Amino acid sequence: MPRSPVPRAGRHGSSRLSRFRKLAEREVHRGSLITVAVGTFADPSGEEFTRDLVHHPGAASIVPVIDEGTAALMVRQYRAAVDRDLLEIPAGKLDVAGESPEICARRELEEEVGMRAGRVEKLAEFFNSPGFCDEHSYVFMGLDLAPVARSAHSVEERHMSIERVALDEVPSLITTGAIVDAKSIIGLCLVREILT
């Protein structure tokens, strides 16, 4: 029997409509950033089940490339959910009405690092933890950087530091656990693949 071709992935990685159906959703918590809900679903046979769901506005991040494409700027900031300082690429929530992911990434670059990108290229988009959360993230590469005034907003941003990371050191920084943030790993690995 001939095999059918593999379906192409569509918007947000979906190759087709699911045979599962969402029947209902009940909000159980609304916070300043996320909403938590309990969803009721039916599988292809009609059996019903529930899942905890977290709704998130999405995020955009950017890899600021410096030193003729040999290094990137990162920020070290406190992350309350894991109670640690993490080394990350600049990023922020898609929480400004009408703001595109690219504009959000450009804004975060200026706020967190004090740089403006002359050119921005989209690298990827992905779901962070689709097993329970709908957060959809975008990662960009920022090139031709020029300094601007930094304008930190959150308490974490006011206490973050900026660090230079050589792109040839990225694999060892990941494997040794110096960089554990997923968006940063994705962005840095893609930039390294493109530029080195």
Short mmCIF file of C-alpha atoms in Angstrom, two decimals:
data_model
loop_
_atom_site.label_atom_id
_atom_site.label_comp_id
_atom_site.label_asym_id
_atom_site.label_seq_id
_atom_site.Cartn_x
_atom_site.Cartn_y
_atom_site.Cartn_z
CA MET A 1 0.00 0.00 0.00
CA PRO A 2 1.54 3.39 -0.95
CA ARG A 3 2.37 5.67 1.94
CA SER A 4 0.74 9.05 2.02
CA PRO A 5 3.09 12.02 2.14
CA VAL A 6 3.90 13.48 5.52
CA PRO A 7 1.58 16.43 6.18
CA ARG A 8 3.27 19.82 6.25
CA ALA A 9 3.18 21.77 9.46
CA GLY A 10 0.88 24.77 9.34
CA ARG A 11 0.51 27.81 11.55
CA HIS A 12 2.00 27.26 15.01
CA GLY A 13 3.20 23.75 14.07
CA SER A 14 -0.24 22.24 13.46
CA SER A 15 -0.41 19.93 10.46
CA ARG A 16 -4.16 19.33 10.69
CA LEU A 17 -7.14 19.86 12.90
CA SER A 18 -7.13 17.57 15.90
CA ARG A 19 -9.68 14.80 16.33
CA PHE A 20 -9.90 15.86 19.98
CA ARG A 21 -12.58 18.44 20.86
CA LYS A 22 -12.64 21.11 23.51
CA LEU A 23 -16.03 21.03 25.23
CA ALA A 24 -15.76 23.65 27.96
CA GLU A 25 -13.40 25.75 30.01
CA ARG A 26 -13.77 27.19 33.50
CA GLU A 27 -11.47 29.92 34.79
CA VAL A 28 -10.14 29.25 38.29
CA HIS A 29 -7.57 32.05 38.68
CA ARG A 30 -6.81 35.35 36.95
CA GLY A 31 -3.44 36.87 37.77
CA SER A 32 -1.57 39.88 36.47
CA LEU A 33 0.22 37.75 33.85
CA ILE A 34 -1.58 34.42 33.47
CA THR A 35 -5.02 32.87 33.68
CA VAL A 36 -5.48 29.35 35.02
CA ALA A 37 -8.44 27.28 33.86
CA VAL A 38 -9.77 23.73 33.85
CA GLY A 39 -10.71 22.51 30.40
CA THR A 40 -13.02 19.63 29.52
CA PHE A 41 -12.20 17.74 26.32
CA ALA A 42 -13.40 14.70 24.36
CA ASP A 43 -11.01 12.24 22.74
CA PRO A 44 -11.72 10.76 19.26
CA SER A 45 -13.94 8.04 20.80
CA GLY A 46 -16.00 10.63 22.73
CA GLU A 47 -14.51 9.90 26.15
CA GLU A 48 -14.30 13.06 28.23
CA PHE A 49 -11.32 14.19 30.30
CA THR A 50 -10.10 17.36 32.01
CA ARG A 51 -6.80 19.23 31.91
CA ASP A 52 -5.38 22.18 33.82
CA LEU A 53 -4.62 25.02 31.40
CA VAL A 54 -2.49 28.14 31.73
CA HIS A 55 -3.16 31.03 29.34
CA HIS A 56 -0.27 33.44 28.69
CA PRO A 57 -0.09 36.45 26.34
CA GLY A 58 3.08 35.18 24.65
CA ALA A 59 6.58 36.60 24.54
CA ALA A 60 9.28 37.89 22.23
CA SER A 61 13.04 37.66 22.70
CA ILE A 62 16.10 38.82 20.81
CA VAL A 63 19.74 37.75 20.48
CA PRO A 64 21.77 40.98 20.31
CA VAL A 65 24.77 40.16 18.08
CA ILE A 66 28.01 42.11 18.63
CA ASP A 67 31.72 41.96 17.79
CA GLU A 68 31.26 41.31 14.06
CA GLY A 69 29.03 38.31 14.68
CA THR A 70 31.25 36.52 17.19
CA ALA A 71 29.38 37.30 20.41
CA ALA A 72 26.01 38.19 21.90
CA LEU A 73 24.79 40.31 24.79
CA MET A 74 22.80 38.61 27.52
CA VAL A 75 21.24 39.70 30.79
CA ARG A 76 21.55 38.05 34.18
CA GLN A 77 18.32 38.55 36.09
CA TYR A 78 16.41 37.14 39.02
CA ARG A 79 13.54 34.78 38.13
CA ALA A 80 11.12 34.38 41.03
CA ALA A 81 9.52 31.14 39.77
CA VAL A 82 12.83 29.28 40.04
CA ASP A 83 14.33 31.55 42.76
CA ARG A 84 17.57 31.96 40.80
CA ASP A 85 19.47 34.47 38.72
CA LEU A 86 19.45 33.23 35.11
CA LEU A 87 21.57 34.21 32.12
CA GLU A 88 19.11 35.01 29.31
CA ILE A 89 18.68 36.89 26.07
CA PRO A 90 16.52 40.03 26.39
CA ALA A 91 12.80 39.19 26.33
CA GLY A 92 9.38 40.39 27.32
CA LYS A 93 5.68 39.65 27.30
CA LEU A 94 3.40 40.45 24.37
CA ASP A 95 1.23 42.55 26.65
CA VAL A 96 1.06 45.88 24.77
CA ALA A 97 -2.09 46.11 22.64
CA GLY A 98 -1.31 46.13 18.92
CA GLU A 99 2.43 45.61 19.39
CA SER A 100 3.96 43.03 17.03
CA PRO A 101 6.46 40.44 18.31
CA GLU A 102 9.28 42.21 16.45
CA ILE A 103 8.47 45.60 17.99
CA CYS A 104 8.25 43.95 21.42
CA ALA A 105 11.70 42.37 20.93
CA ARG A 106 13.15 45.72 19.80
CA ARG A 107 11.61 47.46 22.84
CA GLU A 108 12.99 44.87 25.25
CA LEU A 109 16.45 45.19 23.70
CA GLU A 110 16.41 48.94 24.41
CA GLU A 111 14.92 48.59 27.90
CA GLU A 112 17.15 45.76 29.13
CA VAL A 113 20.43 46.26 27.27
CA GLY A 114 20.37 49.88 26.08
CA MET A 115 20.85 48.95 22.42
CA ARG A 116 18.84 49.60 19.26
CA ALA A 117 19.01 47.09 16.40
CA GLY A 118 19.47 48.45 12.88
CA ARG A 119 18.27 45.10 11.53
CA VAL A 120 16.11 42.39 13.08
CA GLU A 121 15.59 38.91 11.64
CA LYS A 122 13.06 36.39 12.91
CA LEU A 123 14.70 33.10 13.87
CA ALA A 124 11.88 30.93 15.22
CA GLU A 125 8.59 30.71 17.05
CA PHE A 126 7.59 27.99 19.47
CA PHE A 127 5.31 26.92 22.30
CA ASN A 128 7.21 26.92 25.60
CA SER A 129 5.31 24.18 27.49
CA PRO A 130 2.33 23.05 25.38
CA GLY A 131 1.47 20.24 27.79
CA PHE A 132 -0.29 22.79 29.98
CA CYS A 133 0.38 26.34 28.73
CA ASP A 134 -0.46 28.20 25.50
CA GLU A 135 2.49 30.63 25.73
CA HIS A 136 3.69 31.22 22.17
CA SER A 137 7.16 32.74 21.89
CA TYR A 138 9.14 34.40 19.11
CA VAL A 139 12.91 34.75 18.96
CA PHE A 140 14.75 37.27 16.79
CA MET A 141 18.34 38.16 15.96
CA GLY A 142 19.35 41.81 16.40
CA LEU A 143 22.13 43.15 14.19
CA ASP A 144 23.87 46.50 13.62
CA LEU A 145 23.42 47.58 17.24
CA ALA A 146 23.72 51.18 18.40
CA PRO A 147 23.64 52.38 22.03
CA VAL A 148 20.54 54.14 23.40
CA ALA A 149 19.37 55.11 26.88
CA ARG A 150 18.40 52.10 28.98
CA SER A 151 14.93 52.28 30.55
CA ALA A 152 14.46 49.43 33.02
CA HIS A 153 10.86 49.07 34.25
CA SER A 154 10.51 46.09 36.59
CA VAL A 155 12.38 45.56 39.84
CA GLU A 156 14.23 42.64 38.23
CA GLU A 157 15.28 44.82 35.28
CA ARG A 158 16.64 47.49 37.63
CA HIS A 159 18.96 44.91 39.21
CA MET A 160 19.98 42.90 36.12
CA SER A 161 23.49 42.89 34.71
CA ILE A 162 24.56 42.74 31.05
CA GLU A 163 27.09 40.11 29.98
CA ARG A 164 28.96 39.35 26.76
CA VAL A 165 28.92 35.72 25.62
CA ALA A 166 31.17 34.45 22.82
CA LEU A 167 29.16 32.38 20.33
CA ASP A 168 31.85 29.68 20.20
CA GLU A 169 31.37 29.16 23.96
CA VAL A 170 27.60 28.61 23.68
CA PRO A 171 27.67 24.77 23.51
CA SER A 172 29.77 24.47 26.67
CA LEU A 173 27.69 27.11 28.49
CA ILE A 174 24.61 25.01 27.74
CA THR A 175 26.07 21.60 28.59
CA THR A 176 27.58 22.86 31.86
CA GLY A 177 24.29 24.43 32.95
CA ALA A 178 25.49 28.05 32.80
CA ILE A 179 22.61 28.73 30.37
CA VAL A 180 19.41 26.83 31.22
CA ASP A 181 16.77 29.17 29.80
CA ALA A 182 15.02 27.54 26.81
CA LYS A 183 14.43 30.64 24.66
CA SER A 184 18.08 31.59 25.10
CA ILE A 185 19.28 28.13 24.12
CA ILE A 186 17.07 28.17 21.01
CA GLY A 187 18.08 31.69 20.00
CA LEU A 188 21.80 31.32 20.65
CA CYS A 189 22.05 27.96 18.87
CA LEU A 190 20.24 29.34 15.81
CA VAL A 191 22.40 32.48 15.70
CA ARG A 192 25.53 30.37 16.08
CA GLU A 193 24.39 28.11 13.22
CA ILE A 194 23.71 31.13 10.98
CA LEU A 195 26.81 33.19 11.77
CA THR A 196 29.61 30.69 12.44
#
